[in-house]
Amino acid sequence: MSRYGFNLVSTLRYRQNPPALSAPAQDVVRTLRRDGVIVADSRALLGPDAALLDRVQDRVRALKAEHATVIEERRAALARDGVGARSKDYLVELLGTRPEVDPRDPLVQFALQEQVLGIAEAYFETRVRLHDVNVWQNLATDAPASKSQKWHRDLLEDTKILKAFLYVDDVPAGAGPLRYVKGTNTPQGRKIKLPSQWDGIGFRVEDELIDATFEEPVMVEALGRAGDVAWADTLGLHRGGHAKTVDRLVVMYTFCSPACCRPKSLVPAQGVSRADLPRVSLRR
């Protein structure tokens, strides 16, 4: 059965009852389909639920304070030893490698909010689930770009791979914002094949090849203010997280279809049953 076959039931359910999207959410979907990337104001997307953003930011700042010692130890090690050959030493995942999820957690509530989840479903044109959530703090470093800081496409583990990066703090150029080649998410754009090298995690494309292949107008940098959310189909060519002068602090969400074969990392929090999280992909 093809990957699209796995989505048949979910697609039929989506078509029978598609999400009722607000005008701002519809704009996000239209731009995503054309370009593969957009930065939007999350308060405009949340509408009456805009206060949820404040709870998300409070939750992230509490996590940052809780892990302050780990963050500074990692920063010192990065300055001393640089980036390792296979690991992302520049990235601190504040929810760990096996995030525990709770439907009462604002981080989870944001992803499952009607308009946010609706954008993901409208982009996929099928029912989707929250596949991953974490709080990423990319540490500022003068080390050369490595791993996902280099140009790449995510591995082809789904029909599309939609990520949303909710900015907790401003993300200026020095914070290593997402960079994207517009249109490389489309069927035509995916046909563009460039020489790449496997680094143990993914296939990376050198800057020179990107610069020689694409004109500047299709190269976008997802700069934004605290409260903005950058949406991207990461099957398109992109890079990000190469913070040089200031850390990048974001909540990262990944949405996937039933056909997804990406490894699952989320587990229910203590006292939470799997039935409490029907729209979340959970580890067995």
mmCIF file of C-alpha atoms in Angstrom, residues 98-103 265-277 280-284:
data_model
loop_
_atom_site.group_PDB
_atom_site.id
_atom_site.type_symbol
_atom_site.label_atom_id
_atom_site.label_comp_id
_atom_site.label_asym_id
_atom_site.label_seq_id
_atom_site.Cartn_x
_atom_site.Cartn_y
_atom_site.Cartn_z
ATOM 1 C CA ARG A 98 11.532 11.743 25.667
ATOM 2 C CA PRO A 99 9.136 14.619 26.360
ATOM 3 C CA GLU A 100 6.257 13.843 28.684
ATOM 4 C CA VAL A 101 3.010 15.352 27.424
ATOM 5 C CA ASP A 102 -0.083 16.376 29.330
ATOM 6 C CA PRO A 103 -3.259 17.831 27.772
ATOM 7 C CA SER A 265 9.460 10.344 21.157
ATOM 8 C CA LEU A 266 6.429 11.576 23.115
ATOM 9 C CA VAL A 267 5.129 9.709 26.172
ATOM 10 C CA PRO A 268 2.141 10.447 28.431
ATOM 11 C CA ALA A 269 2.978 12.333 31.618
ATOM 12 C CA GLN A 270 2.441 10.581 34.934
ATOM 13 C CA GLY A 271 -1.265 10.144 35.597
ATOM 14 C CA VAL A 272 -2.184 10.782 31.955
ATOM 15 C CA SER A 273 -3.622 7.962 29.853
ATOM 16 C CA ARG A 274 -3.154 7.499 26.130
ATOM 17 C CA ALA A 275 -6.893 8.078 25.739
ATOM 18 C CA ASP A 276 -6.383 11.616 27.084
ATOM 19 C CA LEU A 277 -4.169 12.418 24.066
ATOM 20 C CA VAL A 280 -0.882 13.062 19.785
ATOM 21 C CA SER A 281 1.464 10.380 18.405
ATOM 22 C CA LEU A 282 2.842 8.464 21.400
ATOM 23 C CA ARG A 283 5.603 5.922 21.844
ATOM 24 C CA ARG A 284 4.568 2.360 22.528
#
